[in-house]
Structure formats: C-alpha cells, structure tokens
Coordinates of C-alpha atoms and ligand atoms in Angstrom, one line a residue:
X235 CA 62.7 -18.7 70.0
X236 CA 60.3 -17.2 71.9
X237 CA 57.6 -20.0 70.9
X238 CA 54.8 -19.3 73.3
X239 CA 55.8 -18.8 76.8
X240 CA 54.8 -14.8 77.4
X241 CA 57.1 -14.9 81.3
X242 CA 58.7 -12.3 82.5
X243 CA 59.7 -13.7 85.7
X244 CA 61.5 -16.6 87.1
X245 CA 58.8 -16.7 89.0
X246 CA 56.0 -16.1 87.2
X247 CA 57.6 -18.7 84.2
X248 CA 58.9 -21.5 87.7
X249 CA 54.7 -21.3 88.8
X250 CA 52.9 -21.9 86.0
X251 CA 55.7 -24.8 85.0
X252 CA 54.7 -26.0 88.6
X253 CA 50.8 -26.4 88.0
X254 CA 51.4 -28.1 85.1
X255 CA 52.9 -30.6 86.4
X256 CA 50.6 -30.8 89.4
X257 CA 47.7 -31.5 87.1
X258 CA 49.8 -34.1 85.2
X259 CA 50.7 -35.6 88.1
X260 CA 48.9 -35.0 90.7
X261 CA 48.8 -37.9 91.9
X262 CA 52.2 -38.8 92.6
X263 CA 53.6 -36.9 95.2
X264 CA 56.5 -37.7 95.7
X265 CA 57.5 -36.2 92.5
X266 CA 56.1 -33.6 93.2
X267 CA 57.6 -32.5 96.3
X268 CA 60.9 -33.6 95.1
X269 CA 60.3 -31.3 91.4
X270 CA 59.1 -28.5 94.4
X271 CA 62.0 -27.8 96.5
X272 CA 64.0 -28.2 93.1
X273 CA 62.1 -24.9 91.7
X274 CA 61.8 -22.9 94.5
X275 CA 65.1 -23.4 94.1
X276 CA 65.1 -21.9 90.5
X277 CA 63.7 -19.2 89.9
X278 CA 66.9 -17.0 90.5
X279 CA 68.3 -18.6 87.7
X280 CA 64.9 -17.8 85.3
X281 CA 65.9 -14.6 86.0
X282 CA 69.1 -14.7 85.0
X283 CA 68.9 -16.4 81.7
X284 CA 65.8 -15.1 79.7
X285 CA 66.9 -17.9 77.1
X286 CA 66.0 -21.0 79.2
X287 CA 62.3 -19.7 79.5
X288 CA 61.9 -19.2 76.0
X289 CA 64.0 -22.7 75.2
X290 CA 60.7 -23.2 77.7
X291 CA 63.4 -25.5 79.9
X292 CA 62.1 -26.3 83.1
X293 CA 59.2 -27.7 81.4
X294 CA 60.6 -29.8 79.6
X295 CA 63.6 -31.1 81.7
X296 CA 60.7 -32.2 84.3
X297 CA 58.7 -34.9 81.7
X298 CA 61.2 -38.6 81.7
X299 CA 63.2 -39.2 77.8
X300 CA 61.2 -42.3 78.5
X301 CA 59.5 -44.6 81.2
X302 CA 59.3 -48.9 80.4
X303 CA 57.2 -50.7 83.2
X304 CA 56.6 -54.0 82.8
X305 CA 55.7 -57.8 83.6
X306 CA 58.2 -59.6 86.4
X307 CA 56.7 -63.0 86.5
X308 CA 58.7 -65.4 88.8
X309 CA 57.8 -68.5 90.0
X310 CA 58.7 -69.7 93.7
X311 CA 60.2 -72.1 96.4
X312 CA 56.8 -73.0 96.6
X313 CA 56.2 -73.9 93.3
X314 CA 53.6 -70.5 93.0
X315 CA 53.4 -67.5 90.2
X316 CA 54.6 -64.4 91.0
X317 CA 54.5 -62.0 89.6
X318 CA 55.6 -57.7 90.2
X319 CA 55.9 -55.0 88.1
X320 CA 59.3 -53.7 87.0
X321 CA 60.5 -50.0 86.0
X322 CA 63.5 -48.0 84.9
X323 CA 62.8 -44.2 84.4
X324 CA 65.0 -42.7 81.3
X325 CA 65.2 -39.2 82.9
X326 CA 67.6 -37.4 81.4
X327 CA 70.6 -37.7 78.7
X328 CA 72.0 -34.4 77.8
X329 CA 74.9 -34.6 79.9
X330 CA 75.4 -38.5 80.0
X331 CA 74.1 -41.7 79.0
X332 CA 71.2 -42.8 82.1
X333 CA 72.3 -43.4 85.1
X334 CA 71.3 -44.3 88.3
X335 CA 69.8 -47.0 90.9
X336 CA 67.5 -50.2 91.2
X337 CA 64.8 -50.7 94.6
X338 CA 63.8 -53.4 95.8
X339 CA 61.2 -52.3 97.8
X340 CA 57.0 -53.8 98.4
X341 CA 56.6 -49.4 97.6
X342 CA 57.7 -48.7 95.3
X343 CA 55.7 -46.9 92.4
X344 CA 56.3 -45.0 89.4
X345 CA 56.0 -41.7 91.5
X346 CA 58.5 -42.7 93.8
X347 CA 61.0 -44.4 90.5
X348 CA 60.7 -41.2 89.0
X349 CA 61.7 -38.4 92.1
X350 CA 64.5 -40.8 92.6
X351 CA 65.2 -40.0 88.7
X352 CA 64.6 -36.8 88.8
X353 CA 66.7 -36.1 92.6
X354 CA 69.2 -38.8 90.4
X355 CA 69.3 -35.8 87.3
X356 CA 71.3 -33.3 89.7
X357 CA 72.7 -35.0 92.4
X358 CA 74.9 -36.7 89.0
X359 CA 75.8 -33.6 87.4
X360 CA 77.2 -32.0 90.6
X361 CA 79.6 -35.2 90.6
X362 CA 81.7 -33.4 87.7
X363 CA 81.2 -37.5 86.0
X364 CA 79.9 -38.0 82.5
X365 CA 76.7 -38.9 83.6
X366 CA 73.2 -38.4 82.8
X367 CA 69.4 -39.1 84.8
X368 CA 67.9 -42.3 85.1
X369 CA 66.2 -45.2 88.1
X370 CA 64.1 -48.4 88.3
X371 CA 63.2 -50.8 90.3
X372 CA 60.6 -53.3 91.3
X373 CA 57.8 -53.2 94.0
X374 CA 59.5 -57.3 95.2
X375 CA 59.6 -57.4 98.4
X376 CA 63.0 -59.3 99.0
X377 CA 63.1 -59.6 102.8
X378 CA 62.6 -63.2 103.5
X379 CA 63.4 -64.5 100.2
X380 CA 65.1 -67.9 99.6
X381 CA 69.2 -66.7 97.8
X382 CA 67.3 -68.7 94.6
X383 CA 63.8 -67.3 95.1
X384 CA 66.4 -64.1 95.0
X385 CA 68.2 -65.0 91.6
X386 CA 65.1 -66.2 89.8
X387 CA 63.1 -62.9 90.1
X388 CA 66.6 -60.8 89.3
X389 CA 66.7 -63.1 86.5
X390 CA 63.0 -61.7 84.6
X391 CA 64.1 -58.9 85.7
X392 CA 66.7 -57.7 83.9
X393 CA 65.9 -60.4 80.7
X394 CA 63.0 -57.4 79.7
X395 CA 65.7 -54.3 81.6
X396 CA 68.4 -56.0 79.0
X397 CA 66.5 -54.9 75.7
X398 CA 66.4 -50.5 77.6
X399 CA 70.1 -50.6 79.4
X400 CA 73.9 -51.2 78.1
X401 CA 77.0 -49.3 78.8
X402 CA 76.1 -46.1 76.3
X403 CA 73.2 -46.2 76.7
X404 CA 72.1 -46.9 80.5
X405 CA 73.8 -48.3 83.0
X406 CA 72.0 -49.3 86.2
X407 CA 72.6 -50.1 89.5
X408 CA 72.1 -51.0 93.2
X409 CA 69.4 -48.9 95.9
X410 CA 67.5 -50.3 98.9
X411 CA 66.9 -54.0 98.5
X412 CA 69.4 -53.7 95.6
X413 CA 72.9 -55.1 97.2
X414 CA 76.3 -57.1 96.0
X415 CA 74.2 -60.7 95.8
X416 CA 71.5 -58.3 93.6
X417 CA 73.2 -57.0 91.0
X418 CA 75.9 -60.5 90.1
X419 CA 72.4 -61.9 89.8
X420 CA 70.8 -59.1 87.2
X421 CA 74.8 -58.7 85.6
X422 CA 74.7 -63.2 85.1
X423 CA 71.8 -62.8 83.6
X424 CA 72.7 -60.2 80.7
X425 CA 76.1 -61.4 79.5
X426 CA 74.2 -64.6 78.9
X427 CA 71.1 -62.4 76.4
X428 CA 73.4 -60.1 75.5
X429 CA 76.6 -62.1 75.2
X430 CA 78.5 -59.8 76.0
X431 CA 81.3 -58.6 78.8
X432 CA 80.7 -54.8 79.6
X433 CA 80.5 -52.8 82.1
X434 CA 76.4 -52.1 82.2
X435 CA 75.7 -51.9 85.4
X436 CA 77.9 -50.3 88.3
X437 CA 78.4 -52.1 91.9
X438 CA 79.6 -55.4 90.2
X439 CA 81.5 -57.6 92.4
X440 CA 85.3 -56.8 92.8
X441 CA 86.6 -60.5 90.7
X442 CA 84.9 -59.8 87.8
X443 CA 84.9 -55.7 86.8
X444 CA 83.7 -53.6 90.6
X445 CA 85.9 -50.3 91.7
X446 CA 87.6 -50.4 94.9
X447 CA 85.9 -48.6 97.1
X448 CA 82.3 -48.9 95.7
X449 CA 80.2 -50.8 98.5
X450 CA 81.2 -47.8 101.1
X451 CA 80.9 -45.0 99.0
X452 CA 78.1 -43.9 99.7
X453 CA 78.3 -43.6 103.1
X454 CA 82.6 -42.1 104.0
X455 CA 81.0 -39.6 100.5
X456 CA 78.2 -37.7 103.1
X457 CA 80.8 -38.5 106.2
X458 CA 83.3 -36.5 103.3
X459 CA 80.5 -34.1 103.2
X460 CA 79.6 -33.5 106.3
X461 CA 82.9 -32.8 107.5
X462 CA 83.5 -29.9 104.4
X463 CA 79.9 -28.7 106.7
X464 CA 81.5 -28.4 109.9
X465 CA 85.1 -26.7 108.8
X466 CA 82.9 -23.8 107.5
X467 CA 81.5 -23.5 111.1
X468 CA 85.1 -23.7 112.6
X469 CA 84.0 -27.4 113.6
X470 CA 85.2 -30.4 113.4
X471 CA 84.4 -34.7 114.0
X472 CA 86.2 -34.6 117.5
X473 CA 84.0 -35.5 120.6
X474 CA 80.9 -35.1 118.4
X475 CA 77.5 -37.3 119.1
X476 CA 76.4 -39.0 115.3
X477 CA 72.3 -40.2 114.8
X478 CA 72.7 -42.5 112.1
X479 CA 69.2 -43.4 110.7
X480 CA 69.3 -47.5 109.0
X481 CA 71.0 -50.3 108.8
X482 CA 72.1 -50.7 104.8
X483 CA 75.2 -50.1 103.1
X484 CA 74.8 -45.8 103.3
X485 CA 74.5 -45.8 107.3
X486 CA 77.3 -49.1 107.9
X487 CA 80.0 -47.1 105.8
X488 CA 79.0 -44.0 107.8
X489 CA 79.4 -44.8 110.7
X490 CA 82.8 -46.7 110.3
X491 CA 84.0 -43.9 108.9
X492 CA 82.9 -41.2 111.3
X493 CA 84.7 -43.8 114.1
X494 CA 87.4 -44.0 111.8
X495 CA 87.5 -39.5 111.7
X496 CA 86.6 -38.8 115.6
X497 CA 83.0 -38.5 116.2
X498 CA 80.6 -41.8 118.2
X499 CA 77.8 -42.8 116.6
X500 CA 75.1 -44.1 118.6
X501 CA 72.0 -45.4 117.1
X502 CA 71.4 -47.6 113.7
X503 CA 67.7 -48.5 113.0
X504 CA 66.1 -50.7 110.2
X505 CA 61.7 -51.7 109.6
X506 CA 61.7 -53.0 112.8
X507 CA 63.2 -50.6 115.1
X508 CA 66.2 -48.5 116.2
X509 CA 69.2 -49.6 118.6
X510 CA 70.9 -46.6 121.2
X511 CA 74.3 -47.3 121.8
X512 CA 75.9 -45.7 123.9
X513 CA 79.4 -47.2 123.1
X514 CA 79.6 -45.7 120.4
X515 CA 78.2 -48.6 117.7
X516 CA 80.3 -51.9 116.8
X517 CA 80.9 -51.8 113.5
X518 CA 81.9 -54.8 112.6
X519 CA 78.8 -56.0 115.3
X520 CA 76.8 -54.1 112.6
X521 CA 78.2 -56.3 109.1
X522 CA 78.0 -59.0 110.6
X523 CA 74.2 -58.9 111.7
X524 CA 72.8 -57.2 108.5
X525 CA 75.6 -58.4 105.7
X526 CA 76.6 -61.4 106.5
X527 CA 73.3 -63.2 108.6
X528 CA 71.2 -60.6 107.3
X529 CA 69.1 -60.6 110.8
X530 CA 66.6 -57.6 112.0
X531 CA 69.0 -55.0 114.2
X532 CA 67.3 -56.3 117.3
X533 CA 69.9 -58.3 117.3
X534 CA 72.4 -56.2 117.6
X535 CA 71.3 -54.4 121.0
X536 CA 70.7 -58.2 122.7
X537 CA 74.7 -58.7 122.2
X538 CA 75.6 -55.3 123.5
X539 CA 76.1 -54.4 127.9
X540 CA 74.5 -51.1 126.8
X541 CA 72.6 -50.7 124.0
X542 CA 68.7 -50.5 124.2
X543 CA 65.8 -51.7 121.6
X544 CA 63.2 -49.7 120.7
X545 CA 60.2 -51.0 118.0
X546 CA 58.9 -48.9 115.0
X547 CA 55.7 -47.0 115.7
X548 CA 56.2 -45.3 119.1
X549 CA 57.2 -41.9 119.7
X550 CA 60.5 -42.2 119.9
X551 CA 63.2 -42.5 117.0
X552 CA 66.5 -41.8 115.9
X553 CA 65.8 -38.7 116.3
X554 CA 64.8 -38.2 119.6
X555 CA 68.6 -39.2 120.5
X556 CA 70.7 -35.9 121.7
X557 CA 73.3 -36.1 119.2
X558 CA 75.9 -33.4 117.1
X559 CA 75.4 -34.4 114.2
X560 CA 72.3 -36.6 112.2
X561 CA 72.3 -38.4 108.9
X562 CA 69.3 -39.8 108.2
X563 CA 70.4 -43.0 105.9
X564 CA 67.3 -45.1 105.8
X565 CA 64.7 -43.6 103.0
X566 CA 62.5 -40.6 102.2
X567 CA 60.6 -38.4 104.7
X568 CA 61.8 -39.9 107.4
X569 CA 62.7 -37.1 108.9
X570 CA 59.1 -34.6 109.3
X571 CA 58.9 -31.3 110.3
X572 CA 59.1 -32.3 114.5
X573 CA 61.6 -34.9 114.8
X574 CA 63.7 -31.8 113.0
X575 CA 62.3 -29.7 116.4
X576 CA 63.8 -32.5 118.5
X577 CA 67.2 -32.0 117.0
X578 CA 66.9 -28.2 116.9
X579 CA 66.2 -28.0 119.8
X580 CA 68.8 -31.3 121.1
X581 CA 71.7 -29.0 119.7
X582 CA 72.9 -30.4 116.1
X583 CA 75.0 -28.6 114.4
X584 CA 75.1 -30.3 110.8
X585 CA 72.4 -33.0 109.2
X586 CA 73.9 -35.1 106.3
X587 CA 71.2 -37.2 104.5
X588 CA 73.2 -40.1 103.2
X589 CA 69.5 -41.5 101.6
X590 CA 67.5 -39.7 98.8
X591 CA 65.0 -37.0 100.1
X592 CA 64.8 -38.1 103.9
X593 CA 64.0 -34.8 104.9
X594 CA 60.0 -33.5 104.6
X595 CA 60.0 -30.5 102.9
X596 CA 58.7 -28.7 106.3
X597 CA 61.6 -30.1 108.1
X598 CA 64.4 -28.5 105.7
X599 CA 63.1 -25.2 106.8
X600 CA 63.2 -26.2 110.9
X601 CA 66.9 -26.2 109.6
X602 CA 67.5 -24.0 107.2
X603 CA 66.2 -20.9 110.0
X604 CA 67.4 -22.9 113.0
X605 CA 71.2 -22.5 110.6
X606 CA 71.8 -25.6 111.3
X607 CA 74.3 -27.0 108.2
X608 CA 72.3 -28.6 105.9
X609 CA 74.0 -30.9 103.4
X610 CA 70.9 -32.2 100.7
X611 CA 70.7 -35.8 99.2
X612 CA 71.5 -34.4 95.4
X613 CA 75.2 -33.3 97.4
X614 CA 75.7 -34.9 100.9
X615 CA 74.5 -39.3 99.2
X616 CA 76.2 -38.4 95.7
X617 CA 79.4 -40.4 96.9
X618 CA 78.3 -43.6 95.7
X619 CA 77.3 -43.0 92.4
X620 CA 80.4 -40.6 91.7
X621 CA 82.5 -42.9 92.4
X622 CA 80.1 -45.2 89.8
X623 CA 81.7 -42.9 87.3
X624 CA 84.7 -44.4 88.4
X625 CA 83.7 -47.7 88.4
X626 CA 82.2 -47.4 84.8
X627 CA 85.9 -44.9 84.0
X628 CA 87.9 -48.6 85.3
X629 CA 85.4 -50.5 83.0
X630 CA 85.8 -48.5 79.8
X631 CA 90.2 -48.2 80.0
X632 CA 89.6 -52.1 80.8
X633 CA 91.7 -51.7 84.5
X634 CA 91.3 -51.1 88.0
X635 CA 92.5 -48.2 90.7
X636 CA 93.6 -49.1 94.6
X637 CA 91.1 -48.3 97.2
X638 CA 93.1 -45.6 98.4
X639 CA 93.0 -44.4 95.0
X640 CA 89.3 -44.2 94.3
X641 CA 88.9 -42.7 98.4
X642 CA 90.8 -39.9 97.2
X643 CA 88.6 -39.4 94.0
X644 CA 85.6 -39.1 96.1
X645 CA 86.3 -36.6 98.8
X646 CA 88.0 -35.5 96.3
X647 CA 85.0 -34.6 94.5
X648 CA 83.0 -34.5 97.7
X649 CA 84.9 -31.5 98.6
X650 CA 84.2 -30.6 95.1
X651 CA 80.5 -30.3 95.3
X652 CA 80.5 -28.8 98.6
X653 CA 82.5 -25.8 97.0
X654 CA 79.8 -26.0 94.5
X655 CA 77.0 -25.7 95.6
X656 CA 78.2 -23.1 98.7
X657 CA 79.2 -20.6 95.5
X658 CA 76.1 -20.9 93.8
X659 CA 74.3 -20.2 97.1
X660 CA 76.7 -16.8 97.4
X661 CA 76.5 -16.4 94.1
X662 CA 72.5 -15.6 94.2
X663 CA 71.8 -14.3 96.5
X664 CA 71.5 -17.6 99.3
X665 CA 75.1 -17.3 101.3
X666 CA 75.2 -20.7 103.0
X667 CA 71.9 -22.6 101.8
X668 CA 73.3 -25.2 100.5
X669 CA 69.9 -26.7 99.2
X670 CA 69.2 -23.8 97.2
X671 CA 73.6 -23.8 95.9
X672 CA 73.1 -28.1 95.2
X673 CA 70.3 -27.7 92.9
X674 CA 71.6 -24.6 90.5
X675 CA 74.3 -25.5 90.8
X676 CA 73.2 -28.9 88.9
X677 CA 70.6 -27.3 86.9
X678 CA 73.5 -25.5 85.4
X679 CA 75.4 -28.0 84.0
X680 CA 72.9 -29.7 82.1
X681 CA 71.1 -26.8 81.3
X682 CA 73.2 -25.6 79.2
X683 CA 73.9 -28.4 78.2
X684 CA 70.0 -29.2 76.6
X685 CA 70.4 -25.6 75.2
X686 CA 73.1 -27.1 73.5
X687 CA 72.1 -29.6 72.5
X688 CA 68.4 -27.8 71.0
X689 CA 64.9 -29.1 71.4
X690 CA 64.5 -32.5 72.3
Ligands
LIG968 N1 71.0 -45.4 93.9 C1 72.3 -44.7 94.3 C2 71.7 -43.4 94.1 O1 70.7 -43.0 95.1 C3 73.6 -45.0 93.2 C4 73.0 -45.0 91.9 C5 74.6 -45.9 90.7 O2 75.4 -45.9 91.3 O3 73.6 -45.4 90.3 O4 72.7 -42.1 93.9

C-alpha cells in the first residue's frame, strides 16, 4: 500500500498531519494541545515503522470514529425547562469497546471532550486491558443542584446516550462532576430503557455490580506511579512533603495513599481556593466535607487549628507551597510554566498527574529540562480506568474480587505502565522522558491493532 503519501521521514509526515488537524479543528484549543504533545513524541516511531506512514495511520487515529452531540432537556425544581448539550465521542475501538468517563461541568464543549477522548486512547492502551478510547459529558453544572434535579438531568441524558452505548460497545464511567450518585441515576435509567442488567457503566455501587477499590483507584494509582519514579531515583516517600490540588475523588485518595506510605500531603483545593495545612491534610475531615456534605473547601480550614484558606484568583496557588512532590489532581491546564518554575526552584523531585492534562506544554518542558521525574496523566492517572476494566471483567464473570485483590492488580498495572513507558523512552533514545515513553508505548499497541484490521 502506498496511497498518496509521499513523505519520507517521520518528521515530515507528523508535521503534515498536524497541519491538517490544525486547519480542520482550529477552534479546538485543548484538543490541539493534546494532539501536539502526542505527535511530538511519535516522530521516531514513523522513522522506524514507515508502513504506518503508508497506511496513513495518524490521520485516521486523530479523527474520532464517531461523535454524538445531543439535546438534554430537563425540568428544574422551580418547574422551569432547562436545556444542556450532551456529547459522546467514540474515538477508537481498535483494541476494545470505547471506554472513558463522562464529565459534567460548565466548561464542557466538543474540544474538551475530544482532548479527553484522544488522551483516553493511549491511557487505556497503556493499562494493558482490552479497552478502546471514548469520552462524554455535558455543560451541565451540578454545583448547587438538588438531588432531584441531578436525577432528572441524568435520566434525560441517559435517554439519548442509551442508544449509543452497551457493555460490548461503549462503557462510560465518571469524571469531573460524575461520581457514585450520578452513575446510580444513569444506570437506573439505562436499565429501565433497555431492560438489561449489564456492565454498561463502571464506578457502580458495591451492591449492584461495582468493584471494590474503584473509588480509590485513580488517586492510589497516581501515588503508585510516583513511587516507581522515586524508586528509580533511589528515593522513597518517607518524610517527603507533597502538594496536591483538587478535592475530588482523585485528590482525596492520592492524599490518603500518600499519608499511608509515609509522606505528608499539605494542600488541597477547589474552584473557590486552596487550603494549606502544615500538619498534613486530615483525610477523614476532607471526605466528610467534600463527599458527604458537598461543601466548599474553606470549611476544612475553619475546622483545623493551623490550616489556612487562600481564595482563588490571587497570586498564590498550591504550587507556591514548598514541597518535594506535586500531584495536580484538579483539571486541565491548572499548572503553567510559571508554576513549574516555582516548583523547580522549591526543589520538587517528582510530579505525578492525577488530573487529565493538568500541566501546560510549557510547564512539562520546564520539568523535563530541570530533571524532575514527570509522570504524564495518561500514564500516572490510568489507575482509574484500569480498575474500571477490572470492574468490567468482574461483571462479565459475574463475580467480585476483594479490595486487596483489586488493589494488588492496580499496583501491578501501575508498575507495568511505568516500566513500559520507561523502556519505550529508552528504546527511542529519550531515556527518562516518560512523556515520550508513554505516548509511544500507548500508541504502538493501538497502531499494531489498526494495521492488522485494515483500512477502517
Ligand atoms: N474519567 C477517568 C479517566 O479520565 C476514568 C474513566 C473510566 O473509568 O472509564 O480516565
């Protein structure tokens, strides 16, 4: 097969596909950012495997297999009719059914969902589990909504989504704004419409098909990944200080695992600001405030003697606090070049990304140039979706594993991801660069499957 591709070098090929992607998606800044990061890593792969150029693999991969965009009408508690926009991007089914979370947040648009879906392809491949890449969500803002409003919204969202998903087709889960409560409402509506009890969603409750350790998995996984990076430097968690952003599922369980392994996590944040607790974050209190009462983070500072609250929007962020380790666990582009310079000046050793694409391209450059161990999101936060795949396996086998069994598998998966990424970086001449390593290792498995399956 030669097609109409005349490019001879990987560099020319990657550059020409990126120009096309830019021209066709010029208004999708986050999607282009995610694509650029991956493309920059893949040049040596195309030099080594020119058949992927002949098969125009990159241009096919960067075009989602399918995007569904739909109206989500619902009635609020005042009886007013509200309308939101829903999305599901089914990006790649090369190595398994589409798999990835749903995000409910006012910032959600097609660019955000496409960047998340694109990242998910490589992340899911890295887990070693048979899952393709997808993502979805809505610009619905759950903040301040009653349980009944959340339920009505979820039911309307699923009424359309149910036409496009299935246990062997596409298996959504949670992301920002979608936790156990939302998965429950979504699952109830799916079951009611389709009349089938299948593993069509992950992150389910423990009594109705969920997996133990799924709630903890993303945060724990980011810490297990950091442990591998520290071990490679001859270091461990003992006595280390960590700054963590976010106060959702990922941040809470990263903090919990850090404390249990001997580190002290001293910060957390939400959109209203951040908390600095020099005594170490009290995880039970944080859980009570964020998971049970669903309150703002300032309540944490009010309840702890030495903790301070700094409102968002000022100069200071969690990244201004001196620490050995950093775990960005809030959202995309929350850590820029200046923040990275501050962390480096303060002696940070390792950064493990719990959120999706939290560091800008400029920030990543600063970390890599300074010799900081940097665990990119698609590797470091893959623990969540990895345990989702284990939930799917338990559902298919109509069985359930103990917490320790799942946690042990999660640990092995994170260790495996680190080792694969480190080996790929070395093989392609960029030893220690886990960004390049993760992109290449994630890509190769998908590319091989696409190549075997013909031009589809
Ligand atoms: N939203 C999570 C992620 O970014 C989890 C997805 C899943 O479990 O399917 O990977």
